[in-house]
Coordinates of N, CA and C in Angstrom, one line a residue:
M1 N -24.1 -15.6 18.3 CA -23.5 -14.5 19.0 C -21.9 -14.6 18.8
A2 N -21.3 -15.8 18.9 CA -19.9 -15.9 18.8 C -19.4 -15.4 17.4
I3 N -20.2 -15.8 16.4 CA -19.8 -15.4 15.0 C -19.9 -13.9 14.9
A4 N -20.9 -13.3 15.3 CA -21.1 -11.8 15.2 C -19.9 -11.1 16.0
L5 N -19.6 -11.6 17.2 CA -18.5 -11.0 17.9 C -17.2 -11.2 17.2
N6 N -17.0 -12.3 16.6 CA -15.8 -12.5 15.8 C -15.6 -11.5 14.7
V7 N -16.7 -11.3 14.0 CA -16.7 -10.3 12.9 C -16.4 -8.9 13.4
V8 N -17.1 -8.6 14.5 CA -16.9 -7.2 15.1 C -15.5 -7.0 15.5
L9 N -14.9 -8.0 16.2 CA -13.6 -7.9 16.7 C -12.6 -7.8 15.5
F10 N -12.8 -8.6 14.5 CA -11.9 -8.5 13.3 C -12.0 -7.1 12.7
Q11 N -13.2 -6.6 12.5 CA -13.3 -5.2 12.0 C -12.7 -4.2 12.8
F12 N -12.9 -4.3 14.1 CA -12.2 -3.4 15.1 C -10.7 -3.4 14.9
G13 N -10.2 -4.7 14.9 CA -8.8 -4.9 14.7 C -8.2 -4.3 13.4
W14 N -9.0 -4.5 12.3 CA -8.6 -4.0 11.0 C -8.5 -2.5 11.1
F15 N -9.5 -1.8 11.6 CA -9.4 -0.4 11.7 C -8.3 0.1 12.6
A16 N -8.1 -0.6 13.7 CA -7.0 -0.2 14.7 C -5.7 -0.3 14.0
C17 N -5.5 -1.3 13.3 CA -4.2 -1.5 12.6 C -4.0 -0.5 11.5
V18 N -5.0 -0.3 10.6 CA -4.9 0.6 9.5 C -4.8 2.0 9.9
L19 N -5.7 2.4 10.8 CA -5.7 3.8 11.2 C -4.5 4.1 12.1
G20 N -4.1 3.2 12.9 CA -2.8 3.4 13.7 C -1.6 3.6 12.8
A21 N -1.5 2.8 11.7 CA -0.4 3.0 10.7 C -0.6 4.4 10.0
A22 N -1.8 4.7 9.6 CA -2.0 5.9 8.9 C -1.7 7.2 9.7
H23 N -1.9 7.1 11.0 CA -1.7 8.2 11.9 C -0.3 8.2 12.6
G24 N 0.6 7.3 12.2 CA 1.9 7.2 12.7 C 2.0 6.6 14.1
V25 N 1.0 5.8 14.5 CA 1.1 5.1 15.7 C 0.8 3.6 15.5
P26 N 1.6 2.9 14.7 CA 1.4 1.5 14.4 C 1.4 0.6 15.6
W27 N 2.0 1.0 16.7 CA 2.0 0.2 17.9 C 0.6 -0.1 18.4
V28 N -0.4 0.7 18.0 CA -1.8 0.5 18.4 C -2.2 -0.9 17.9
S29 N -1.7 -1.3 16.7 CA -2.0 -2.6 16.1 C -1.7 -3.7 17.0
V30 N -0.5 -3.6 17.7 CA -0.1 -4.7 18.6 C -1.0 -4.8 19.8
M31 N -1.4 -3.6 20.3 CA -2.3 -3.7 21.4 C -3.6 -4.2 21.1
A32 N -4.2 -3.8 19.9 CA -5.5 -4.3 19.5 C -5.4 -5.7 19.1
A33 N -4.4 -6.1 18.3 CA -4.3 -7.5 17.9 C -4.1 -8.4 19.1
G34 N -3.3 -8.0 20.1 CA -3.0 -8.8 21.3 C -4.3 -9.0 22.1
A35 N -5.1 -8.0 22.2 CA -6.4 -8.2 22.9 C -7.3 -9.2 22.2
I36 N -7.4 -9.0 20.9 CA -8.2 -9.9 20.1 C -7.7 -11.3 20.1
I37 N -6.4 -11.5 20.0 CA -5.8 -12.8 20.0 C -6.1 -13.5 21.4
A38 N -5.8 -12.7 22.4 CA -6.0 -13.3 23.8 C -7.5 -13.7 24.0
W39 N -8.4 -12.9 23.6 CA -9.9 -13.2 23.6 C -10.1 -14.5 22.8
H40 N -9.6 -14.5 21.6 CA -9.8 -15.7 20.7 C -9.3 -16.9 21.3
L41 N -8.1 -16.9 21.9 CA -7.5 -18.1 22.4 C -8.2 -18.6 23.7
T42 N -8.7 -17.7 24.5 CA -9.4 -18.1 25.7 C -10.7 -18.8 25.4
R43 N -11.3 -18.5 24.2 CA -12.5 -19.2 23.8 C -12.3 -20.5 23.1
A44 N -11.1 -20.8 22.6 CA -10.8 -22.0 21.9 C -10.8 -23.2 22.8
T45 N -11.3 -24.3 22.3 CA -11.4 -25.6 23.0 C -10.0 -26.2 23.1
Q46 N -9.2 -25.9 22.0 CA -7.8 -26.4 21.9 C -6.9 -25.2 21.5
P47 N -6.6 -24.4 22.5 CA -5.9 -23.1 22.2 C -4.5 -23.4 21.5
H48 N -3.8 -24.5 21.8 CA -2.5 -24.7 21.2 C -2.6 -24.9 19.7
R49 N -3.7 -25.6 19.3 CA -3.9 -25.8 17.9 C -4.2 -24.4 17.2
E50 N -5.0 -23.7 17.8 CA -5.4 -22.4 17.3 C -4.2 -21.4 17.2
L51 N -3.4 -21.5 18.2 CA -2.1 -20.7 18.2 C -1.2 -21.1 17.1
A52 N -1.2 -22.4 16.8 CA -0.3 -22.9 15.6 C -0.9 -22.3 14.3
L53 N -2.2 -22.2 14.2 CA -2.8 -21.6 13.0 C -2.5 -20.1 12.9
L54 N -2.6 -19.4 14.0 CA -2.3 -18.0 14.0 C -0.8 -17.7 13.7
T55 N 0.1 -18.6 14.2 CA 1.5 -18.5 13.9 C 1.7 -18.7 12.4
A56 N 1.1 -19.7 11.8 CA 1.3 -20.0 10.4 C 0.8 -18.8 9.6
A57 N -0.3 -18.2 10.0 CA -0.8 -17.0 9.2 C 0.1 -15.9 9.3
A58 N 0.7 -15.7 10.5 CA 1.7 -14.6 10.7 C 2.9 -14.8 9.7
V59 N 3.4 -16.0 9.7 CA 4.6 -16.3 8.8 C 4.2 -16.1 7.3
L60 N 3.1 -16.7 6.9 CA 2.6 -16.5 5.5 C 2.4 -15.0 5.2
G61 N 1.8 -14.3 6.1 CA 1.5 -12.9 5.9 C 2.8 -12.1 5.8
A62 N 3.7 -12.4 6.6 CA 5.0 -11.7 6.6 C 5.7 -11.9 5.3
I63 N 5.7 -13.1 4.8 CA 6.4 -13.5 3.5 C 5.6 -12.8 2.4
F64 N 4.3 -12.8 2.4 CA 3.5 -12.2 1.3 C 3.8 -10.7 1.3
E65 N 3.7 -10.1 2.4 CA 3.8 -8.6 2.5 C 5.2 -8.2 2.1
T66 N 6.2 -9.0 2.5 CA 7.6 -8.7 2.2 C 7.8 -8.8 0.7
L67 N 7.2 -9.8 0.1 CA 7.3 -9.9 -1.4 C 6.7 -8.7 -2.1
L68 N 5.5 -8.3 -1.6 CA 4.9 -7.1 -2.2 C 5.8 -5.9 -2.1
M69 N 6.5 -5.7 -1.0 CA 7.4 -4.6 -0.8 C 8.6 -4.7 -1.7
Q70 N 9.1 -6.0 -1.8 CA 10.3 -6.2 -2.6 C 10.1 -6.0 -4.1
T71 N 8.9 -6.2 -4.6 CA 8.6 -5.9 -6.0 C 8.6 -4.4 -6.3
G72 N 8.4 -3.6 -5.2 CA 8.3 -2.2 -5.4 C 6.9 -1.7 -5.7
W73 N 5.9 -2.6 -5.6 CA 4.6 -2.2 -6.0 C 3.8 -1.6 -4.8
V74 N 4.3 -1.9 -3.6 CA 3.6 -1.4 -2.4 C 4.7 -0.8 -1.5
R75 N 4.3 0.3 -0.8 CA 5.2 1.0 0.1 C 4.5 1.2 1.4
F76 N 5.2 0.9 2.5 CA 4.7 1.2 3.9 C 5.6 2.2 4.5
E77 N 5.0 3.2 5.2 CA 5.8 4.2 5.8 C 6.1 3.9 7.3
T78 N 5.2 3.2 7.9 CA 5.3 3.0 9.4 C 5.3 1.5 9.8
G79 N 5.9 1.3 10.9 CA 5.9 -0.1 11.4 C 6.9 -1.1 10.8
V80 N 7.8 -0.6 10.0 CA 8.8 -1.4 9.4 C 10.0 -1.5 10.4
L81 N 10.2 -2.6 11.0 CA 11.3 -2.8 11.9 C 12.6 -3.1 11.2
V82 N 12.5 -3.9 10.1 CA 13.7 -4.3 9.3 C 13.5 -3.8 7.9
A83 N 14.4 -3.0 7.4 CA 14.3 -2.4 6.1 C 14.0 -3.5 5.0
G84 N 12.9 -3.3 4.2 CA 12.6 -4.3 3.2 C 11.7 -5.4 3.7
A85 N 11.4 -5.4 4.9 CA 10.5 -6.5 5.5 C 9.1 -5.9 5.8
A86 N 8.2 -6.8 5.9 CA 6.8 -6.4 6.1 C 6.7 -5.6 7.5
P87 N 5.8 -4.6 7.5 CA 5.6 -3.9 8.8 C 4.8 -4.8 9.7
Y88 N 5.1 -4.6 11.0 CA 4.5 -5.5 12.0 C 3.0 -5.3 12.1
W89 N 2.5 -4.1 11.7 CA 1.0 -4.0 11.8 C 0.3 -4.8 10.7
M90 N 1.0 -5.0 9.6 CA 0.4 -5.8 8.5 C 0.4 -7.3 8.9
V91 N 1.4 -7.7 9.6 CA 1.5 -9.1 10.1 C 0.4 -9.3 11.2
A92 N 0.2 -8.2 12.0 CA -0.9 -8.3 13.0 C -2.3 -8.5 12.3
L93 N -2.4 -7.8 11.1 CA -3.7 -8.0 10.4 C -3.9 -9.4 9.9
W94 N -2.8 -10.0 9.5 CA -2.9 -11.4 9.0 C -3.3 -12.3 10.2
V95 N -2.8 -12.0 11.4 CA -3.1 -12.9 12.5 C -4.6 -12.7 12.9
I96 N -5.0 -11.4 13.0 CA -6.4 -11.3 13.3 C -7.4 -11.8 12.3
F97 N -6.9 -11.7 11.0 CA -7.8 -12.4 10.0 C -7.9 -13.9 10.3
A98 N -6.8 -14.5 10.7 CA -6.8 -15.9 11.0 C -7.7 -16.3 12.1
T99 N -8.0 -15.3 13.0 CA -9.0 -15.6 14.1 C -10.4 -15.8 13.6
T100 N -10.6 -15.4 12.3 CA -12.0 -15.6 11.7 C -12.1 -17.0 11.1
L101 N -11.0 -17.7 10.8 CA -11.0 -18.9 9.9 C -11.8 -20.0 10.6
N102 N -11.7 -20.2 11.9 CA -12.5 -21.3 12.5 C -13.7 -20.8 13.3
V103 N -14.1 -19.6 13.0 CA -15.3 -19.0 13.7 C -16.2 -18.5 12.6
S104 N -16.1 -17.2 12.2 CA -17.1 -16.6 11.3 C -16.9 -17.1 9.9
L105 N -15.7 -17.5 9.5 CA -15.4 -18.0 8.1 C -15.4 -19.5 8.1
R106 N -15.7 -20.2 9.1 CA -15.7 -21.7 9.1 C -16.5 -22.3 8.0
W107 N -17.7 -21.7 7.6 CA -18.5 -22.2 6.6 C -17.8 -22.2 5.2
L108 N -16.8 -21.3 5.0 CA -16.1 -21.2 3.8 C -15.1 -22.3 3.5
R109 N -14.8 -23.0 4.6 CA -13.8 -24.1 4.4 C -14.3 -25.2 3.4
Q110 N -15.6 -25.4 3.3 CA -16.1 -26.4 2.4 C -16.4 -25.9 1.0
H111 N -16.0 -24.7 0.7 CA -16.2 -24.0 -0.6 C -14.9 -23.4 -1.1
P112 N -13.9 -24.2 -1.5 CA -12.6 -23.6 -1.9 C -12.7 -22.6 -3.1
G113 N -13.6 -22.8 -4.1 CA -13.8 -21.9 -5.2 C -14.3 -20.6 -4.7
L114 N -15.3 -20.6 -3.8 CA -15.8 -19.4 -3.2 C -14.8 -18.7 -2.4
A115 N -14.0 -19.5 -1.6 CA -12.9 -18.9 -0.8 C -11.9 -18.2 -1.7
A116 N -11.6 -18.8 -2.8 CA -10.6 -18.1 -3.8 C -11.2 -16.8 -4.3
L117 N -12.5 -16.8 -4.6 CA -13.1 -15.6 -5.1 C -13.2 -14.6 -4.0
F118 N -13.5 -15.0 -2.8 CA -13.5 -14.1 -1.6 C -12.1 -13.4 -1.5
G119 N -11.1 -14.2 -1.6 CA -9.7 -13.7 -1.5 C -9.4 -12.7 -2.7
A120 N -9.8 -13.2 -3.9 CA -9.4 -12.4 -5.1 C -10.1 -11.0 -5.1
V121 N -11.3 -10.9 -4.5 CA -12.0 -9.6 -4.4 C -11.7 -8.9 -3.1
G122 N -11.9 -9.6 -2.0 CA -11.7 -9.0 -0.7 C -10.3 -8.5 -0.4
G123 N -9.3 -9.2 -0.8 CA -7.9 -8.8 -0.5 C -7.6 -7.5 -1.2
P124 N -7.8 -7.3 -2.5 CA -7.5 -6.0 -3.1 C -8.4 -4.9 -2.5
A125 N -9.7 -5.2 -2.2 CA -10.6 -4.2 -1.7 C -10.0 -3.7 -0.3
A126 N -9.6 -4.6 0.5 CA -9.0 -4.2 1.8 C -7.8 -3.3 1.7
Y127 N -6.9 -3.7 0.8 CA -5.7 -3.0 0.5 C -6.0 -1.6 0.0
Y128 N -6.9 -1.6 -1.0 CA -7.3 -0.3 -1.6 C -7.9 0.6 -0.5
A129 N -8.7 0.1 0.4 CA -9.3 0.9 1.5 C -8.1 1.4 2.4
G130 N -7.1 0.5 2.6 CA -6.0 0.9 3.4 C -5.2 2.1 2.7
T131 N -5.1 2.1 1.4 CA -4.5 3.2 0.7 C -5.3 4.5 0.9
R132 N -6.6 4.4 0.8 CA -7.5 5.6 0.9 C -7.4 6.2 2.3
L133 N -7.2 5.3 3.3 CA -7.1 5.8 4.7 C -5.7 6.2 5.0
G134 N -4.7 6.0 4.1 CA -3.3 6.5 4.3 C -2.4 5.6 5.0
A135 N -2.7 4.3 5.1 CA -1.8 3.4 5.8 C -0.7 2.8 4.9
L136 N -0.9 2.8 3.6 CA 0.1 2.3 2.7 C -0.1 3.0 1.4
E137 N 0.9 2.8 0.5 CA 0.8 3.5 -0.8 C 1.1 2.4 -1.9
F138 N 0.3 2.5 -3.0 CA 0.6 1.7 -4.2 C 1.6 2.5 -5.0
V139 N 2.7 1.9 -5.3 CA 3.6 2.5 -6.2 C 3.2 2.2 -7.7
A140 N 2.8 1.0 -7.9 CA 2.2 0.6 -9.2 C 0.9 -0.1 -8.9
A141 N -0.2 0.7 -8.9 CA -1.5 0.2 -8.4 C -2.0 -1.0 -9.2
G142 N -1.9 -1.0 -10.5 CA -2.4 -2.1 -11.3 C -1.7 -3.4 -11.0
A143 N -0.4 -3.4 -11.0 CA 0.4 -4.6 -10.6 C 0.2 -5.0 -9.2
A144 N 0.1 -4.0 -8.3 CA -0.1 -4.4 -6.9 C -1.4 -5.0 -6.7
L145 N -2.5 -4.5 -7.2 CA -3.8 -5.0 -7.1 C -3.9 -6.4 -7.7
A146 N -3.3 -6.6 -8.8 CA -3.3 -7.9 -9.5 C -2.6 -9.0 -8.6
A147 N -1.4 -8.6 -8.1 CA -0.7 -9.5 -7.3 C -1.4 -9.8 -6.0
I148 N -2.0 -8.8 -5.4 CA -2.8 -9.0 -4.2 C -4.0 -9.9 -4.4
G149 N -4.7 -9.7 -5.5 CA -5.8 -10.5 -5.9 C -5.4 -12.0 -6.1
I150 N -4.4 -12.2 -6.8 CA -3.9 -13.6 -7.1 C -3.4 -14.2 -5.8
G151 N -2.6 -13.5 -5.0 CA -2.1 -14.0 -3.8 C -3.2 -14.4 -2.8
W152 N -4.1 -13.5 -2.6 CA -5.2 -13.8 -1.7 C -6.1 -14.9 -2.2
A153 N -6.3 -15.0 -3.5 CA -7.1 -16.1 -4.1 C -6.4 -17.5 -3.8
I154 N -5.1 -17.5 -3.7 CA -4.4 -18.7 -3.3 C -4.3 -18.9 -1.8
L155 N -4.0 -17.8 -1.1 CA -3.8 -17.9 0.3 C -5.0 -18.1 1.2
V156 N -6.2 -17.6 0.8 CA -7.4 -17.8 1.6 C -7.8 -19.3 1.6
P157 N -7.9 -19.9 0.5 CA -8.2 -21.4 0.6 C -7.1 -22.2 1.3
A158 N -5.8 -21.8 1.1 CA -4.7 -22.5 1.8 C -4.9 -22.3 3.3
L159 N -5.1 -21.1 3.8 CA -5.3 -20.8 5.2 C -6.5 -21.5 5.8
L160 N -7.6 -21.6 5.0 CA -8.8 -22.3 5.4 C -8.5 -23.8 5.5
G161 N -7.7 -24.4 4.6 CA -7.2 -25.8 4.8 C -6.4 -26.0 6.0
A162 N -5.5 -25.1 6.3 CA -4.7 -25.1 7.5 C -5.6 -25.0 8.7
A163 N -6.6 -24.1 8.6 CA -7.6 -24.0 9.8 C -8.3 -25.2 10.1
Q164 N -8.7 -26.0 9.0 CA -9.4 -27.2 9.2 C -8.5 -28.2 10.0
R165 N -7.3 -28.3 9.6 CA -6.3 -29.2 10.2 C -5.9 -28.8 11.6
L166 N -5.9 -27.5 11.9 CA -5.5 -26.9 13.2 C -6.7 -26.3 13.9
D167 N -7.8 -26.9 13.8 CA -9.1 -26.3 14.3 C -9.1 -26.4 15.8
G168 N -8.8 -25.2 16.5 CA -8.8 -25.2 17.9 C -10.2 -24.9 18.5
Y169 N -11.2 -24.8 17.6 CA -12.6 -24.5 18.0 C -13.4 -25.8 17.8
A170 N -12.8 -26.8 17.3 CA -13.6 -28.1 17.0 C -14.1 -28.6 18.3
Q171 N -15.3 -29.2 18.3 CA -15.8 -29.9 19.5 C -15.0 -31.1 19.7
S172 N -14.5 -31.3 20.9 CA -13.7 -32.5 21.2 C -14.5 -33.8 21.2

């Protein structure tokens, strides 16, 4: 039940962030992500460890998204608080993705090759869906999708490794 709820909450959060940005109300992402994060942390056996993981994901996500913007391959119209930096709704997506690492994606920690494949395929697919919904724009689609695929192929296993070390859901 906890795994299914984790998946449903992530999907809800993904749509709230993407559709909020697409419709010019990116602040919806903060509300949705905040509720999901609060729920997630209240269920953790060691919430301080889980919060450290979520913070690490936020930092990595902000850096990755900012690099995508700086290359000129991706453009975001809403939620950018500092010119040239990642929009806050994208950082919120990274954090809610991190809520899956020690719950519904826990099994993937033992399979780094599969985790890389998951990132290489799932990352670009999610961004492509975001473009189709109007949340972001590819300026150079081929380069953007390649960079996203490579980045997510590296970052998903890295985040899963961090999740294992910062597992706030581990049984004490």
